[in-house]
PDB file of C-alpha atoms in Angstrom:
ATOM      1  CA  GLY Q   1      -7.330  -3.001   9.232  1.00 67.00           C
ATOM      2  CA  GLN Q   2      -4.106  -1.277  10.500  1.00 74.00           C
ATOM      3  CA  ASP Q   3      -1.773  -3.133   8.088  1.00 85.00           C
ATOM      4  CA  ILE Q   4      -3.972  -2.733   4.764  1.00 96.00           C
ATOM      5  CA  SER Q   5      -2.573  -0.884   1.528  1.00 97.00           C
ATOM      6  CA  VAL Q   6      -3.984   2.150   0.373  1.00 97.00           C
ATOM      7  CA  ILE Q   7      -2.605   3.387  -2.945  1.00 98.00           C
ATOM      8  CA  PHE Q   8      -4.147   6.947  -4.400  1.00 98.00           C
ATOM      9  CA  CYS Q   9      -4.326   6.958  -7.733  1.00 98.00           C
ATOM     10  CA  LEU Q  10      -4.041  10.844  -9.069  1.00 97.00           C
ATOM     11  CA  ASP Q  11      -4.696  12.210 -12.455  1.00 96.00           C
ATOM     12  CA  VAL Q  12      -2.296  14.899 -12.765  1.00 95.00           C
ATOM     13  CA  SER Q  13      -3.684  16.020 -16.632  1.00 94.00           C
ATOM     14  CA  GLY Q  14      -3.599  19.262 -18.150  1.00 92.00           C
ATOM     15  CA  SER Q  15      -7.569  19.618 -17.148  1.00 91.00           C
ATOM     16  CA  MET Q  16      -6.730  18.782 -13.223  1.00 93.00           C
ATOM     17  CA  CYS Q  17      -5.772  23.069 -13.287  1.00 90.00           C
ATOM     18  CA  VAL Q  18      -9.100  24.239 -14.187  1.00 89.00           C
ATOM     19  CA  THR Q  19     -10.302  26.537 -11.580  1.00 88.00           C
ATOM     20  CA  GLU Q  20     -13.141  27.892 -10.125  1.00 84.00           C
ATOM     21  CA  PRO Q  21     -13.688  30.708  -7.479  1.00 85.00           C
ATOM     22  CA  VAL Q  22     -14.696  29.970  -4.100  1.00 81.00           C
ATOM     23  CA  LYS Q  23     -15.919  33.134  -2.202  1.00 82.00           C
ATOM     24  CA  GLY Q  24     -13.036  34.273   0.356  1.00 76.00           C
ATOM     25  CA  LYS Q  25      -9.686  34.379   0.681  1.00 70.00           C
ATOM     26  CA  PHE Q  26      -7.647  31.733   2.000  1.00 63.00           C
ATOM     27  CA  LEU Q  27      -4.175  30.043   1.431  1.00 61.00           C
ATOM     28  CA  LEU Q  28      -3.719  26.578  -0.014  1.00 63.00           C
ATOM     29  CA  GLU Q  29      -0.281  25.137  -1.168  1.00 61.00           C
ATOM     30  CA  GLY Q  30       0.475  26.055  -4.469  1.00 53.00           C
ATOM     31  CA  ASP Q  31      -2.588  28.738  -4.399  1.00 46.00           C
ATOM     32  CA  CYS Q  32      -3.080  29.385  -8.202  1.00 48.00           C
ATOM     33  CA  ARG Q  33      -4.229  32.833  -7.430  1.00 46.00           C
ATOM     34  CA  LYS Q  34      -0.062  33.519  -6.516  1.00 51.00           C
ATOM     35  CA  LYS Q  35       0.528  32.437  -9.880  1.00 52.00           C
ATOM     36  CA  MET Q  36      -2.032  33.957 -11.921  1.00 50.00           C
ATOM     37  CA  ASN Q  37      -1.216  37.340 -10.527  1.00 51.00           C
ATOM     38  CA  ALA Q  38       2.341  37.123 -10.445  1.00 53.00           C
ATOM     39  CA  GLU Q  39       1.481  36.479 -14.430  1.00 50.00           C
ATOM     40  CA  PHE Q  40      -0.319  39.171 -14.191  1.00 47.00           C
ATOM     41  CA  ALA Q  41       1.822  41.621 -13.019  1.00 51.00           C
ATOM     42  CA  LYS Q  42       4.320  41.259 -15.512  1.00 52.00           C
ATOM     43  CA  PHE Q  43       2.479  42.670 -18.200  1.00 51.00           C
ATOM     44  CA  GLY Q  44       0.916  45.309 -15.876  1.00 53.00           C
ATOM     45  CA  ASP Q  45       2.178  48.852 -14.092  1.00 50.00           C
ATOM     46  CA  GLY Q  46       3.184  46.434 -10.664  1.00 49.00           C
ATOM     47  CA  SER Q  47      -0.407  47.370  -9.141  1.00 47.00           C
ATOM     48  CA  ASP Q  48      -2.244  43.981  -7.986  1.00 48.00           C
ATOM     49  CA  GLN Q  49      -3.836  42.407 -10.892  1.00 47.00           C
ATOM     50  CA  PHE Q  50      -7.228  40.838 -11.137  1.00 50.00           C
ATOM     51  CA  LEU Q  51      -9.363  39.134 -13.763  1.00 51.00           C
ATOM     52  CA  SER Q  52     -12.190  41.594 -13.054  1.00 53.00           C
ATOM     53  CA  GLN Q  53     -13.170  43.435 -10.069  1.00 51.00           C
ATOM     54  CA  ALA Q  54     -15.987  40.705  -9.127  1.00 58.00           C
ATOM     55  CA  ASP Q  55     -12.768  38.649  -8.587  1.00 62.00           C
ATOM     56  CA  LYS Q  56     -11.877  40.317  -5.465  1.00 68.00           C
ATOM     57  CA  GLY Q  57     -12.921  38.697  -2.162  1.00 75.00           C
ATOM     58  CA  VAL Q  58     -12.540  35.172  -3.717  1.00 80.00           C
ATOM     59  CA  THR Q  59      -9.840  32.756  -4.331  1.00 82.00           C
ATOM     60  CA  TYR Q  60      -9.439  30.489  -7.195  1.00 84.00           C
ATOM     61  CA  VAL Q  61      -9.232  26.819  -6.156  1.00 88.00           C
ATOM     62  CA  SER Q  62      -7.826  23.943  -8.953  1.00 90.00           C
ATOM     63  CA  ARG Q  63      -9.433  20.878  -9.498  1.00 92.00           C
ATOM     64  CA  LEU Q  64      -5.687  19.176  -8.678  1.00 93.00           C
ATOM     65  CA  GLN Q  65      -5.242  21.321  -5.240  1.00 92.00           C
ATOM     66  CA  CYS Q  66      -8.642  19.914  -4.267  1.00 92.00           C
ATOM     67  CA  VAL Q  67      -7.202  16.338  -4.640  1.00 95.00           C
ATOM     68  CA  GLN Q  68      -3.671  17.471  -2.948  1.00 95.00           C
ATOM     69  CA  ALA Q  69      -5.660  18.551  -0.192  1.00 93.00           C
ATOM     70  CA  ALA Q  70      -7.645  15.615   0.525  1.00 95.00           C
ATOM     71  CA  VAL Q  71      -5.107  13.182  -0.138  1.00 97.00           C
ATOM     72  CA  GLN Q  72      -2.729  15.215   2.121  1.00 95.00           C
ATOM     73  CA  SER Q  73      -5.522  15.091   5.140  1.00 95.00           C
ATOM     74  CA  GLN Q  74      -5.789  11.348   4.509  1.00 96.00           C
ATOM     75  CA  ILE Q  75      -2.187  10.506   5.027  1.00 97.00           C
ATOM     76  CA  GLU Q  76      -2.370  12.799   8.007  1.00 96.00           C
ATOM     77  CA  ASN Q  77      -4.780  11.222   9.829  1.00 96.00           C
ATOM     78  CA  MET Q  78      -4.076   7.557   8.596  1.00 96.00           C
ATOM     79  CA  SER Q  79      -0.066   8.178   9.875  1.00 94.00           C
ATOM     80  CA  LYS Q  80      -1.627   9.425  13.159  1.00 94.00           C
ATOM     81  CA  GLY Q  81      -4.749   6.525  13.431  1.00 93.00           C
ATOM     82  CA  ALA Q  82      -3.819   3.651  11.251  1.00 93.00           C
ATOM     83  CA  GLN Q  83       0.059   3.928  11.943  1.00 95.00           C
ATOM     84  CA  ASN Q  84       1.107   0.480  10.211  1.00 95.00           C
ATOM     85  CA  ARG Q  85      -0.660   1.109   7.178  1.00 96.00           C
ATOM     86  CA  LYS Q  86       1.383   1.246   4.164  1.00 97.00           C
ATOM     87  CA  VAL Q  87       0.110   4.396   2.201  1.00 97.00           C
ATOM     88  CA  GLY Q  88       1.455   4.672  -2.031  1.00 97.00           C
ATOM     89  CA  ILE Q  89       1.057   7.316  -4.676  1.00 98.00           C
ATOM     90  CA  VAL Q  90       0.790   7.084  -8.380  1.00 98.00           C
ATOM     91  CA  THR Q  91       0.055   9.353 -10.564  1.00 97.00           C
ATOM     92  CA  PHE Q  92      -0.822   9.729 -14.486  1.00 96.00           C
ATOM     93  CA  ASN Q  93      -1.014  12.265 -17.029  1.00 95.00           C
ATOM     94  CA  ASN Q  94       0.576  11.061 -20.378  1.00 94.00           C
ATOM     95  CA  ASP Q  95       3.064   8.738 -18.664  1.00 96.00           C
ATOM     96  CA  VAL Q  96       2.423   7.037 -15.298  1.00 97.00           C
ATOM     97  CA  THR Q  97       4.491   7.827 -12.177  1.00 97.00           C
ATOM     98  CA  VAL Q  98       4.733   5.088  -9.252  1.00 98.00           C
ATOM     99  CA  ILE Q  99       6.040   7.212  -5.834  1.00 97.00           C
ATOM    100  CA  GLY Q 100       5.096   4.282  -3.612  1.00 97.00           C
ATOM    101  CA  ASP Q 101       5.222   5.268  -0.478  1.00 97.00           C
ATOM    102  CA  GLY Q 102       7.784   7.792  -0.827  1.00 95.00           C
ATOM    103  CA  SER Q 103      11.236   6.810   0.388  1.00 95.00           C
ATOM    104  CA  LYS Q 104      12.693   5.524  -2.753  1.00 94.00           C
ATOM    105  CA  ASN Q 105      12.929   6.978  -6.135  1.00 95.00           C
ATOM    106  CA  THR Q 106       9.865   7.094  -8.556  1.00 96.00           C
ATOM    107  CA  GLN Q 107       9.340   5.378 -11.768  1.00 97.00           C
ATOM    108  CA  THR Q 108       8.549   6.476 -14.473  1.00 97.00           C
ATOM    109  CA  ILE Q 109       5.930   4.430 -17.161  1.00 98.00           C
ATOM    110  CA  THR Q 110       5.919   5.502 -20.471  1.00 97.00           C
ATOM    111  CA  GLY Q 111       5.736   4.296 -24.217  1.00 96.00           C
ATOM    112  CA  ASP Q 112       4.726   1.225 -25.606  1.00 97.00           C
ATOM    113  CA  LYS Q 113       4.810  -0.791 -21.629  1.00 97.00           C
ATOM    114  CA  LEU Q 114       1.776   1.539 -20.916  1.00 97.00           C
ATOM    115  CA  TYR Q 115      -0.077  -0.661 -23.376  1.00 96.00           C
ATOM    116  CA  ASN Q 116       1.232  -4.133 -22.015  1.00 97.00           C
ATOM    117  CA  TYR Q 117      -0.984  -5.561 -19.868  1.00 97.00           C
ATOM    118  CA  ASP Q 118       1.280  -8.334 -18.499  1.00 98.00           C
ATOM    119  CA  TRP Q 119       4.280  -5.822 -17.878  1.00 98.00           C
ATOM    120  CA  LEU Q 120       2.080  -3.764 -15.931  1.00 98.00           C
ATOM    121  CA  VAL Q 121       0.704  -6.169 -13.556  1.00 98.00           C
ATOM    122  CA  ASP Q 122       4.473  -7.466 -12.679  1.00 98.00           C
ATOM    123  CA  ASN Q 123       5.574  -4.484 -12.843  1.00 98.00           C
ATOM    124  CA  GLY Q 124       2.768  -3.138 -10.224  1.00 97.00           C
ATOM    125  CA  GLU Q 125       3.593  -6.201  -7.950  1.00 97.00           C
ATOM    126  CA  LYS Q 126       7.283  -5.384  -8.363  1.00 97.00           C
ATOM    127  CA  MET Q 127       6.905  -2.003  -7.110  1.00 97.00           C
ATOM    128  CA  ALA Q 128       4.498  -3.044  -4.341  1.00 96.00           C
ATOM    129  CA  LYS Q 129       7.616  -4.921  -3.069  1.00 96.00           C
ATOM    130  CA  GLU Q 130      10.238  -2.310  -3.679  1.00 96.00           C
ATOM    131  CA  MET Q 131       8.607   0.376  -3.256  1.00 96.00           C
ATOM    132  CA  MET Q 132       5.893   0.075  -0.561  1.00 96.00           C
ATOM    133  CA  GLU Q 133       8.067  -1.052   2.191  1.00 94.00           C
ATOM    134  CA  LYS Q 134       7.784   1.548   5.065  1.00 96.00           C
ATOM    135  CA  THR Q 135       4.599   2.252   6.753  1.00 96.00           C
ATOM    136  CA  VAL Q 136       2.480   5.810   7.130  1.00 97.00           C
ATOM    137  CA  LYS Q 137       3.855   6.377  10.427  1.00 96.00           C
ATOM    138  CA  GLU Q 138       7.683   6.384   8.691  1.00 97.00           C
ATOM    139  CA  THR Q 139       6.679   8.260   5.278  1.00 96.00           C
ATOM    140  CA  GLY Q 140       3.809  10.735   6.040  1.00 96.00           C
ATOM    141  CA  LYS Q 141       5.519  13.372   6.499  1.00 95.00           C
ATOM    142  CA  SER Q 142       7.711  13.282   3.348  1.00 94.00           C
ATOM    143  CA  LEU Q 143       4.692  11.740   1.237  1.00 96.00           C
ATOM    144  CA  GLN Q 144       2.034  14.357   2.412  1.00 94.00           C
ATOM    145  CA  LYS Q 145       5.345  16.894   0.710  1.00 94.00           C
ATOM    146  CA  LYS Q 146       5.657  14.886  -2.287  1.00 94.00           C
ATOM    147  CA  VAL Q 147       1.894  15.262  -2.981  1.00 94.00           C
ATOM    148  CA  LEU Q 148       1.739  19.304  -2.740  1.00 92.00           C
ATOM    149  CA  ALA Q 149       5.045  18.766  -5.176  1.00 92.00           C
ATOM    150  CA  ILE Q 150       2.689  17.389  -7.765  1.00 92.00           C
ATOM    151  CA  GLU Q 151       2.261  19.906 -11.076  1.00 90.00           C
ATOM    152  CA  GLU Q 152      -0.352  19.087 -13.552  1.00 89.00           C
ATOM    153  CA  THR Q 153       0.034  18.576 -17.530  1.00 90.00           C
ATOM    154  CA  GLY Q 154      -0.346  16.195 -20.415  1.00 89.00           C
ATOM    155  CA  PRO Q 155      -3.525  13.911 -21.526  1.00 89.00           C
ATOM    156  CA  THR Q 156      -4.788  11.463 -19.336  1.00 90.00           C
ATOM    157  CA  ALA Q 157      -3.358   7.691 -18.829  1.00 92.00           C
ATOM    158  CA  LEU Q 158      -6.128   6.235 -16.866  1.00 93.00           C
ATOM    159  CA  GLY Q 159      -5.990   2.466 -17.431  1.00 94.00           C
ATOM    160  CA  PRO Q 160      -2.081   2.088 -16.949  1.00 96.00           C
ATOM    161  CA  ALA Q 161      -2.250   4.005 -14.001  1.00 96.00           C
ATOM    162  CA  VAL Q 162      -5.183   1.906 -12.430  1.00 96.00           C
ATOM    163  CA  LEU Q 163      -3.777  -1.318 -13.672  1.00 97.00           C
ATOM    164  CA  THR Q 164      -0.498  -0.894 -11.524  1.00 97.00           C
ATOM    165  CA  SER Q 165      -2.240   1.004  -9.049  1.00 97.00           C
ATOM    166  CA  VAL Q 166      -4.601  -2.289  -8.201  1.00 97.00           C
ATOM    167  CA  ALA Q 167      -1.403  -4.773  -8.982  1.00 97.00           C
ATOM    168  CA  MET Q 168       0.460  -2.817  -6.148  1.00 97.00           C
ATOM    169  CA  ALA Q 169      -2.597  -2.900  -4.106  1.00 97.00           C
ATOM    170  CA  CYS Q 170      -3.208  -6.677  -4.503  1.00 96.00           C
ATOM    171  CA  GLN Q 171       0.370  -7.383  -2.699  1.00 95.00           C
ATOM    172  CA  GLY Q 172      -1.191  -5.942   0.320  1.00 95.00           C
ATOM    173  CA  LYS Q 173      -3.095  -7.418   3.026  1.00 94.00           C
ATOM    174  CA  PRO Q 174      -6.708  -8.407   2.336  1.00 95.00           C
ATOM    175  CA  GLY Q 175      -9.093  -5.319   2.456  1.00 95.00           C
ATOM    176  CA  SER Q 176      -6.366  -3.171   0.584  1.00 96.00           C
ATOM    177  CA  THR Q 177      -7.506  -0.091  -1.519  1.00 97.00           C
ATOM    178  CA  VAL Q 178      -7.197   1.844  -4.473  1.00 97.00           C
ATOM    179  CA  VAL Q 179      -8.210   5.201  -4.683  1.00 97.00           C
ATOM    180  CA  ILE Q 180      -8.772   6.772  -7.947  1.00 96.00           C
ATOM    181  CA  CYS Q 181      -8.744  10.927  -8.044  1.00 95.00           C
ATOM    182  CA  THR Q 182      -9.709  12.189 -11.595  1.00 93.00           C
ATOM    183  CA  ASP Q 183     -11.853  14.378 -13.407  1.00 91.00           C
ATOM    184  CA  GLY Q 184     -12.823  12.489 -16.269  1.00 82.00           C
ATOM    185  CA  LEU Q 185     -12.513   9.865 -19.235  1.00 71.00           C
ATOM    186  CA  SER Q 186      -8.930   8.555 -20.519  1.00 75.00           C
ATOM    187  CA  ASN Q 187      -7.761   9.579 -23.475  1.00 67.00           C
TER     188      ASN Q 187
END
C-alpha cells in the first residue's frame, strides 16, 4: 500500500566493515578503498599504495556499503513511486539508535533498557508516533544522507533493535514492514 510504514533495521556492528574485492573501478559513497589508501599513504613515500599488485583494478566494498546502497535506492524509489509511505531507520551495534524518518533528533537505547521487553515495545510505539510523522516524499533526501553517514563499530544488539522496529511498524497501517539488514547472529 501507498501509506504503510517501512522500517529499515540496519546492523552497524564492527563486522559490517568486512570488505570484498569487486572487479573493476567504481566509486561508492564512503568508498573504503579511499580510506585504506589514505591510511597506507601515511606510512609510505606518498605514492599510491596497494594491498598487493593483484589489488589493482578492483574496488573493495564493505557489507555496510552494500546495505547503504540498497537502502538508499529503496528510499529513492519510494519517494518517487510511493510518496505517502512513512520510512524509518533503526540501527544497532552495542546500542540501538532510532533515526526514525530523519526529521527529529535520534534516540539511543542503551544499558538495562536493551533487556527490558515491555519498555522496548512501549518505546517503539512512542517513537513511531513521535519520529515517523512525515512521509518519504518529505524526508527522502535527508534520510538518504543519514543512511550514507552511518559508520560501523561494536557488537551486535540484534534482539532489542528488531523488537523496537516491530513495535514501530505495528503503529503503521496494515501491511507495514520491517526490513532487517545484518550479516550474522546477535551477540
